[in-house]
Each structure stands twice: as C-alpha cells, then as structure tokens.
mmCIF file of C-alpha atoms in Angstrom:
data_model
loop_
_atom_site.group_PDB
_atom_site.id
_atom_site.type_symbol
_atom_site.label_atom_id
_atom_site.label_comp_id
_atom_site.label_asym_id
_atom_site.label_seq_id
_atom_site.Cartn_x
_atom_site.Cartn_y
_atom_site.Cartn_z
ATOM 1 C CA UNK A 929 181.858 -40.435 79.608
ATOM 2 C CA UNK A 930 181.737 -37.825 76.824
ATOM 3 C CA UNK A 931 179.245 -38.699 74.193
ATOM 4 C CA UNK A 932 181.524 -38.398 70.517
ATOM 5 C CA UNK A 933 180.326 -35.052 68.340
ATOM 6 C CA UNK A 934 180.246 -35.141 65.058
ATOM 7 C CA UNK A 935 183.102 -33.309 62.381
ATOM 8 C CA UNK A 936 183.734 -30.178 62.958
ATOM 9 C CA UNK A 937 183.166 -29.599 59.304
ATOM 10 C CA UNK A 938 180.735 -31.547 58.700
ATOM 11 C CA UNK A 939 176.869 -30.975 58.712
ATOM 12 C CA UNK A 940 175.365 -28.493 61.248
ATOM 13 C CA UNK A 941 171.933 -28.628 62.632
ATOM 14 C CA UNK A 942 170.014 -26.364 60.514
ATOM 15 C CA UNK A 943 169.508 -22.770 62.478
ATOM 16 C CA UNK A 944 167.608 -19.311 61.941
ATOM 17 C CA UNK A 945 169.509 -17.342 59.231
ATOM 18 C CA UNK A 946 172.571 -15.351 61.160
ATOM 19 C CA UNK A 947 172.487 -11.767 60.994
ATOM 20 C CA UNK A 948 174.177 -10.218 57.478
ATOM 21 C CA UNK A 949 177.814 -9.119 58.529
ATOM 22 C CA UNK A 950 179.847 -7.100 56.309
ATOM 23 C CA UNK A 951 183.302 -9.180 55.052
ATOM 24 C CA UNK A 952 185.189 -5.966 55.181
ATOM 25 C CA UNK A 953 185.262 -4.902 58.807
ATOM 26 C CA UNK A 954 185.745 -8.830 60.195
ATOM 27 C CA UNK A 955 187.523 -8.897 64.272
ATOM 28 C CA UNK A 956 190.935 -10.289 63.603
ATOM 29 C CA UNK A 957 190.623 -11.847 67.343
ATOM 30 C CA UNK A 958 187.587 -12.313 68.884
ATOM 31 C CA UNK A 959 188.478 -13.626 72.724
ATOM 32 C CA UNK A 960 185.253 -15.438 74.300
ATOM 33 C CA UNK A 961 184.393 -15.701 77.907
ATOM 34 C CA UNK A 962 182.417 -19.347 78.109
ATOM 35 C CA UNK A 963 180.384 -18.613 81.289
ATOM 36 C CA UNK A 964 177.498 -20.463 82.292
ATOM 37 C CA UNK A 965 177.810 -23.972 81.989
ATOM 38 C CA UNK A 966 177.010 -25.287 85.401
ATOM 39 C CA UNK A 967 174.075 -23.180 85.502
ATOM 40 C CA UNK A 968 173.136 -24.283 82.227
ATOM 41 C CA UNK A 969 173.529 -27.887 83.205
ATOM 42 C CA UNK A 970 171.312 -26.888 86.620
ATOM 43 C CA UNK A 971 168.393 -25.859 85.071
ATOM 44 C CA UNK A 972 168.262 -28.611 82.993
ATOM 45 C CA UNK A 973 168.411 -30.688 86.450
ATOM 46 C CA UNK A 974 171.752 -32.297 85.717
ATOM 47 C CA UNK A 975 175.155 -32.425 87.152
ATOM 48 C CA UNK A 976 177.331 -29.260 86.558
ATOM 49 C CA UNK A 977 179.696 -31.963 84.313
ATOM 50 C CA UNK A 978 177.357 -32.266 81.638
ATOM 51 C CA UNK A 979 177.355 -28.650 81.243
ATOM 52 C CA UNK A 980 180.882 -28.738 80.974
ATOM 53 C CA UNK A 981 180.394 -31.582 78.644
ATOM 54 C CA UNK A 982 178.237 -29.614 76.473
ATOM 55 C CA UNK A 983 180.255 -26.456 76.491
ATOM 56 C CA UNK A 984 182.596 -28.684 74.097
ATOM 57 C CA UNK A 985 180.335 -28.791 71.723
ATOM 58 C CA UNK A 986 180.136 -25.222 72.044
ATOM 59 C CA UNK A 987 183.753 -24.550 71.182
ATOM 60 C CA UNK A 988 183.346 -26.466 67.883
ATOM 61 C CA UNK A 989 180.608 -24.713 66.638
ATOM 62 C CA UNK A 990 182.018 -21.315 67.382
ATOM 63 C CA UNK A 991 185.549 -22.379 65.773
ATOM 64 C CA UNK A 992 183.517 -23.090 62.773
ATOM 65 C CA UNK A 993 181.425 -19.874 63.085
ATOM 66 C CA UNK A 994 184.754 -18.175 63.373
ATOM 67 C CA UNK A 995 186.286 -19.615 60.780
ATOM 68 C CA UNK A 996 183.552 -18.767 57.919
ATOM 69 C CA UNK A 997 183.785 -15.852 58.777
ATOM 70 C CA UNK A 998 187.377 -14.907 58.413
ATOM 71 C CA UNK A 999 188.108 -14.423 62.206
ATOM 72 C CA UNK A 1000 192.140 -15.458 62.675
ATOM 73 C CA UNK A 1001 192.666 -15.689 65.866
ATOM 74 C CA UNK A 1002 190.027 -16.895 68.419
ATOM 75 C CA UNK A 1003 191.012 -17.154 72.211
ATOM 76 C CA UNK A 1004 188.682 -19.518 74.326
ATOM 77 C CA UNK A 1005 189.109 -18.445 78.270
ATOM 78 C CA UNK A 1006 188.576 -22.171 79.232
ATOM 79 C CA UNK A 1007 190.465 -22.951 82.945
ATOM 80 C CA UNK A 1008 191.622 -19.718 85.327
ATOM 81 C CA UNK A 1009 193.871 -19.734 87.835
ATOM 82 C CA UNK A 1010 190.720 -19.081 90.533
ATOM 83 C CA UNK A 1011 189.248 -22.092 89.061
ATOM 84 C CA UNK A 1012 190.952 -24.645 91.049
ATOM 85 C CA UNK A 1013 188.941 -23.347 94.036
ATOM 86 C CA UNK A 1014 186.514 -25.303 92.243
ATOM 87 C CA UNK A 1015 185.023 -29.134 93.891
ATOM 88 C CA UNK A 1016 187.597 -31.887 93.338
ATOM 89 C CA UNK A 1017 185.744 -34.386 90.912
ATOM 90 C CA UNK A 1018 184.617 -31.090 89.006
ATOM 91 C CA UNK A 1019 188.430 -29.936 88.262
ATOM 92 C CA UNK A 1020 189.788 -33.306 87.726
ATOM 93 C CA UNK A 1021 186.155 -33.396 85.221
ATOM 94 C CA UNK A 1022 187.463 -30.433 83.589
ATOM 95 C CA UNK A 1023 191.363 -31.441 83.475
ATOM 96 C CA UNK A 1024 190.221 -34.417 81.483
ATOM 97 C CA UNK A 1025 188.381 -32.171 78.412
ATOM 98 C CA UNK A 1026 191.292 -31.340 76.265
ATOM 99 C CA UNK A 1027 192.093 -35.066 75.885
ATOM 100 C CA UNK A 1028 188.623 -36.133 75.325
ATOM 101 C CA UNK A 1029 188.173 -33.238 72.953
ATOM 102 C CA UNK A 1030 191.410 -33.609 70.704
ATOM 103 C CA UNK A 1031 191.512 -37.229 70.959
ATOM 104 C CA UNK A 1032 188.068 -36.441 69.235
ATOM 105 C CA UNK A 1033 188.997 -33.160 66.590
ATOM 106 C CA UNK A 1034 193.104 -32.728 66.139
ATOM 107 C CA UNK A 1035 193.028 -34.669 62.596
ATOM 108 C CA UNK A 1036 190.121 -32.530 61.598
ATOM 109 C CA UNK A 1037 191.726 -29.653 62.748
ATOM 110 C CA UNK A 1038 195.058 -30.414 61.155
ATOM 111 C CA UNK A 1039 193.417 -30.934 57.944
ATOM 112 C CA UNK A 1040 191.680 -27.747 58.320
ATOM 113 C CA UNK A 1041 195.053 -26.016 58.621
ATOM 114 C CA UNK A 1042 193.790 -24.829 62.244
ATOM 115 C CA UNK A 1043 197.041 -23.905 64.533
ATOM 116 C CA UNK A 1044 195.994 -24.694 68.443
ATOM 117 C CA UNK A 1045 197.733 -23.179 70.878
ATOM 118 C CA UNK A 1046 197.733 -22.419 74.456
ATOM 119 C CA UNK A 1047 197.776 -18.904 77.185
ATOM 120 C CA UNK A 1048 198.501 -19.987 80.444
ATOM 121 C CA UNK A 1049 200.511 -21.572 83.109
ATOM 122 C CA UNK A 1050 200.523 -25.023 81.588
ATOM 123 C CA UNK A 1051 203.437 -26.624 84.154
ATOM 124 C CA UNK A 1052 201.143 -26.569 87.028
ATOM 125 C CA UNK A 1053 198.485 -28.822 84.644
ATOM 126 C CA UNK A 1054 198.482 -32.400 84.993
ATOM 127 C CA UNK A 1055 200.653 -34.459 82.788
ATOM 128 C CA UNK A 1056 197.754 -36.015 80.641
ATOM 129 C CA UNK A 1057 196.106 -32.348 80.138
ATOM 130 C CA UNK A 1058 199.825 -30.562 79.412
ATOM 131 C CA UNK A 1059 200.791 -34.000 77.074
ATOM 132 C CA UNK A 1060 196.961 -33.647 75.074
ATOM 133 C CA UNK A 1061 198.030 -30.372 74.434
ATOM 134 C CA UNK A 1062 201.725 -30.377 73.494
ATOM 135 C CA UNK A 1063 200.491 -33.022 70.823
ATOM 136 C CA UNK A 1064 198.061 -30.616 69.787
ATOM 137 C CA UNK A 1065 200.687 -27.854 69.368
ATOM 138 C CA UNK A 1066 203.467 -29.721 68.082
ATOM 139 C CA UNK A 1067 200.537 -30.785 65.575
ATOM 140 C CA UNK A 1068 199.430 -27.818 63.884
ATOM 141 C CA UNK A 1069 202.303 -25.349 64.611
ATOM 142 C CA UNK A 1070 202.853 -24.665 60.884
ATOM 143 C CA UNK A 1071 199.231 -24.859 59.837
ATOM 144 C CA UNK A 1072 198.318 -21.192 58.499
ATOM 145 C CA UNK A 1073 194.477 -20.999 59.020
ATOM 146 C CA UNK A 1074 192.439 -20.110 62.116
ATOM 147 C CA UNK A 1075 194.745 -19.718 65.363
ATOM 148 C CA UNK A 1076 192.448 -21.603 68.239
ATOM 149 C CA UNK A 1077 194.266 -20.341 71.100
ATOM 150 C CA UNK A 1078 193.152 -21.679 74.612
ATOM 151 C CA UNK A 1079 193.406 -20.007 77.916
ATOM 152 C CA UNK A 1080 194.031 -22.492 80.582
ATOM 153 C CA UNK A 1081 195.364 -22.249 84.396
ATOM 154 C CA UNK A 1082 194.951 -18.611 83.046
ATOM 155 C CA UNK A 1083 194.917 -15.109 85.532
ATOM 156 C CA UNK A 1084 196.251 -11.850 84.045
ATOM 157 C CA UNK A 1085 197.072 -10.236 87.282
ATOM 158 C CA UNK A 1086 199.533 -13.674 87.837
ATOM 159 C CA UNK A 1087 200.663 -12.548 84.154
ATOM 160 C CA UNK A 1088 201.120 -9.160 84.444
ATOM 161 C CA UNK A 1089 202.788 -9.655 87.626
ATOM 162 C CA UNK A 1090 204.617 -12.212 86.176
ATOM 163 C CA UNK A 1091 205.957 -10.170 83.192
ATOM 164 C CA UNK A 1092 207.102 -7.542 85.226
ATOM 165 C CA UNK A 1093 209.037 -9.732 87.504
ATOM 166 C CA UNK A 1094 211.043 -10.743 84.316
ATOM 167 C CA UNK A 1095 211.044 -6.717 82.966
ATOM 168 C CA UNK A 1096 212.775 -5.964 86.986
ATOM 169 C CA UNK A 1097 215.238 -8.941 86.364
ATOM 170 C CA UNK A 1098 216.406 -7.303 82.862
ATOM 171 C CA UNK A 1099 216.490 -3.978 84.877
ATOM 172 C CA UNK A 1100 218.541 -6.047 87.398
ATOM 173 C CA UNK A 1101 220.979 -7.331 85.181
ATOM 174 C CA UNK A 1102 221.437 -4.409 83.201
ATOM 175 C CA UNK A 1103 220.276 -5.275 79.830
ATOM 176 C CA UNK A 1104 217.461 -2.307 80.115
ATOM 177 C CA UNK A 1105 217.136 0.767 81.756
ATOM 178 C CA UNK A 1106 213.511 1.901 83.672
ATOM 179 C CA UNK A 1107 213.514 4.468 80.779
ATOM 180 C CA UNK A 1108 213.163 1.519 78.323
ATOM 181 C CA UNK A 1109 210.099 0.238 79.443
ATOM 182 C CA UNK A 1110 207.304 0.864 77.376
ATOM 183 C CA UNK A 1111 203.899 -0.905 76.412
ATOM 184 C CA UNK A 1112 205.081 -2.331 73.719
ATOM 185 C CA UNK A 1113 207.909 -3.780 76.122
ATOM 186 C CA UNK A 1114 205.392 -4.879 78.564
ATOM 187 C CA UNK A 1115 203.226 -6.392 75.844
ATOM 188 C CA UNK A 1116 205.899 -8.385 74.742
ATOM 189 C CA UNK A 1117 206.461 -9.952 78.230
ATOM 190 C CA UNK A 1118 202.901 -11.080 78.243
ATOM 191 C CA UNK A 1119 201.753 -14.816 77.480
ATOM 192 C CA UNK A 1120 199.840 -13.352 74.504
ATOM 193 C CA UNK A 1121 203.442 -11.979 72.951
ATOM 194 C CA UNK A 1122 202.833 -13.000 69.006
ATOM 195 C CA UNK A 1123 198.918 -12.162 69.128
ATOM 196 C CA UNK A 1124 197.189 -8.911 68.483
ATOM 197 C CA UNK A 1125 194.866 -7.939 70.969
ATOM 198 C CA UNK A 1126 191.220 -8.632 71.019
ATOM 199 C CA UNK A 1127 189.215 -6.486 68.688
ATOM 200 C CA UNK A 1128 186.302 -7.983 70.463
ATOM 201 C CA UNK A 1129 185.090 -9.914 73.329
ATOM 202 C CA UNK A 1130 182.324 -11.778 74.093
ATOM 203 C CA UNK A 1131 180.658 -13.459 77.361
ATOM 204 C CA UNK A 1132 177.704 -15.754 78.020
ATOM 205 C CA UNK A 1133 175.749 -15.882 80.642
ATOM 206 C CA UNK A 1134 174.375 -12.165 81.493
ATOM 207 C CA UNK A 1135 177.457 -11.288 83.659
ATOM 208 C CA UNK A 1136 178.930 -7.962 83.817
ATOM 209 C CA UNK A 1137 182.504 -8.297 84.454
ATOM 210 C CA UNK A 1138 186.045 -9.740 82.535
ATOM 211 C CA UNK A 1139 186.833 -11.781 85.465
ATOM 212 C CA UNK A 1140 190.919 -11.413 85.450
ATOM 213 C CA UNK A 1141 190.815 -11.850 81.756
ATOM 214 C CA UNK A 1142 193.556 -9.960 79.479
ATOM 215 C CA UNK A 1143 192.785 -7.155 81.707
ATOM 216 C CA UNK A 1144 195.893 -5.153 79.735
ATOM 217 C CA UNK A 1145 195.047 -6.955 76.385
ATOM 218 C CA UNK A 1146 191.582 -6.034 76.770
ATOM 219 C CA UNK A 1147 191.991 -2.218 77.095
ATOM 220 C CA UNK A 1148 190.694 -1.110 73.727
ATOM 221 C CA UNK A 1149 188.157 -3.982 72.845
ATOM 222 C CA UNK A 1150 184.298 -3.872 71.841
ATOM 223 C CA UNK A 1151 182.656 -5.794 74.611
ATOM 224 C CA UNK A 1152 179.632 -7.789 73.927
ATOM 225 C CA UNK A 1153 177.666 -9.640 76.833
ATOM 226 C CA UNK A 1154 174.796 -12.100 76.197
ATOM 227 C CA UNK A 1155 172.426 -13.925 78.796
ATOM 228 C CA UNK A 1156 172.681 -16.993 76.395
ATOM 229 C CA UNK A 1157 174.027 -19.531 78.590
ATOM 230 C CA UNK A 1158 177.897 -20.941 77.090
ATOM 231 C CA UNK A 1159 176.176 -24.204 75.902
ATOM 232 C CA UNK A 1160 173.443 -22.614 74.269
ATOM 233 C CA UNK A 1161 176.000 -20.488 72.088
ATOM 234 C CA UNK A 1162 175.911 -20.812 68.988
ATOM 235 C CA UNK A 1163 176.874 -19.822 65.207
ATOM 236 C CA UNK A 1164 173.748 -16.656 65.278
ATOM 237 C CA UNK A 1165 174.853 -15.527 68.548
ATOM 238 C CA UNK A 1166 178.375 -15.314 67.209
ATOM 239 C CA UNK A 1167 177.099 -13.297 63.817
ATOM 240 C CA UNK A 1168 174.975 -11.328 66.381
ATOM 241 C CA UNK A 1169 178.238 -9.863 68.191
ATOM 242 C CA UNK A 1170 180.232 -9.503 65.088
ATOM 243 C CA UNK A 1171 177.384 -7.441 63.231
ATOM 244 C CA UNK A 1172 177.082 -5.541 66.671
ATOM 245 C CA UNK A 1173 180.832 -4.630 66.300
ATOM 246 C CA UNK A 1174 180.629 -3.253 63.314
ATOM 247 C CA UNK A 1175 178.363 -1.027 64.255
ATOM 248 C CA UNK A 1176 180.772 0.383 66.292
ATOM 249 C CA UNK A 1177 183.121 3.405 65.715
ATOM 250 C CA UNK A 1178 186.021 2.245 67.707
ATOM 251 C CA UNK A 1179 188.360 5.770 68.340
ATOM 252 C CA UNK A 1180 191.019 4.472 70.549
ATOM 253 C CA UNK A 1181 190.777 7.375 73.084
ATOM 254 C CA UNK A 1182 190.553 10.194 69.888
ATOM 255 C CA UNK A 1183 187.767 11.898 68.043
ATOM 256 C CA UNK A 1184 187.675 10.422 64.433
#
C-alpha cells in the first residue's frame, strides 16, 4: 500500500537554494509538530491515508535536513493520545507506518549511525507497531549520530500527571521529602528524561497552538509556525526556521 522511497541518503530532488544559516548557533533539538496531512491529502482530492502516506516521506527529508545541519536531537510528534478519537481504518492506517517505514530505512539509518527512539506510552500500541519499534531501538541504541526520537500515543498532561503520580509515591514511601521536589526533579520524571529540551519548535499547517505537546519541555523554546502543509515540508522550510532562530535573542526570562 505504501509506494517504496528512495535512500535516505541518497539523491534529493533538486530544490531552491535554502536560506544561509550560520554553523555556530545550530538548535541542539528541534521538536516538529507534523500537522496537516489529511488536509493536504483533501485538497489534492484523495483519501486522508495518502496524506499520511506522504507525511513519511516528509520525515526523511527533514531527518536529512537535520542532519546536515548538525541538529542532534530531532523529536517528530507523530501519534497523541487524542488521536485515537480518530476513524477506525485511519488509526489502524496510521498504526501500520512505523513498520512500513523501518522495514523501508532502519539499515540506512544504522549505517548512518542514527539512534531512533521513542516518547510515549508505547504498551497501549499494538504489538506489530511496539515490535517495529523495539527492533528499531534495540538497533541503533549505541549509534552516536542524529537522535530521531518519535512521539507516539503521546499527551503531556497524561505525562506530567503521570510523573507526578510517581514523584507522590517517592513522597509516599519516604525516599523524598515535598521540599525535594524541584524542576530538575520533575524533569527527570518526564518521558523526555536523557534529552535537553527543545531549542526550537516547529508546526505545519498555519495553526496556532502546541496541542498537548511538551507543554513543560516547551517552556523556553523559539516557536516557528508555517502554513506549509506537513507533506509539503521540506529541506528550505527547515533552513527557513533555523535561520529564523537565530535571529532570535533568546533571554530565558532576563535582560541580556
């Protein structure tokens, strides 16, 4: 059902020149909102699937955008936990992806010393979508390169509510005190524990909102919204957000 893509790392389509970014102020995580693919597929008077289908492609040609340009970690918001509100055929569609898509890429991205991983609630996946990506994991987990980290069965209130369950059960059993917690502490009970947050995000589709997306993570980043539809998103549009961050003074709250 899913037409095969070509490598990764192989030859792109030829594009308009991407905008000059500077190699010295480069995101270390760049987190990416992929909005718009049924809408996207819509317009183009085809099922919403397609879209989906497309969006793939999307996600290799923005791990390779990320990757020239020195980005390390790059987290892909690609299933929440609201999602499953979705039609039937469309979830089961969408549960089926990761397979097709690392059945497709995991040698390539092995051999590009990429290290997949995965934010989210990954019991409540079905078996074929957690085994696709436990092969994935166990597959790259000492590659050293670009960290493609994917957000799936994903909803930071469920994970902030979720990590401070487990803070009240330390409180509980007396291992910490309330006067311990801290936000470092809570940040380390998070699903992201081991990743900085997001220097930057970025969302398609001309919506104005983070959706219950690392809403704690997020605090501090340089947001960046596009109308480009997810499908139409490619290696420019990423340059384009990157060069717009650095344009940025980012003061954390102070005056420097």
């Amino acid at each position: 059902m899913i037409n095969r893509v070509r490598s990764w790392w192989g030859a792109e389509q030829k594009d308009e020149q991407p905008p000059a970014v500077s190699k010295d102020n480069i995101p270390q995580h760049v987190a990416v909102i992929m909005d718009g693919n049924g809408r996207w597929a819509k317009r183009l008077g085809m099922p919403r699937v397609v879209g989906h289908q497309n969006g793939m492609k999307a996600v290799k040609r923005t791990a390779i955008a990320a990757d020239e340009l020195g980005i390390k970690y790059l987290t892909m918001y690609a299933f929440s936990t609201e999602n499953w509100t979705r039609p039937k055929e469309e979830v089961e569609f969408l549960m089926r992806l990761p397979e097709e898509f690392l059945a497709i890429e995991l040698d390539e991205l092995i051999e590009k010393n990429v290290q997949v991983r995965v934010m989210g609630h990954k019991e409540y996946l079905p078996p074929h979508t957690q085994a696709a990506f436990e092969e994935a994991i166990r597959r790259t987990e000492h590659n050293t390169g670009l960290i493609l980290n994917f957000a799936v069965n994903y909803g930071s209130r469920l994970e902030i509510t979720e990590a401070m369950k487990k803070i009240g059960r330390e409180i509980e059993g007396g291992t910490i005190k309330a006067e311990d917690i801290t936000s470092e502490l809570i940040g380390k009970s998070l699903l992201s524990d081991g990743i900085p947050d997001p220097d930057l995000l970025i969302r398609t589709s001309g919506e104005l909102r983070l959706s219950n997306f690392m809403l704690w993570q997020l605090a501090y980043s340089e947001l960046w919204f596009t109308d480009i539809y997810w499908p139409e998103f490619n290696k420019e549009h990423l340059y384009e957000a990157v060069a717009e961050y650095q344009r940025r003074s980012r003061r954390y709250g102070g005056l420097k």
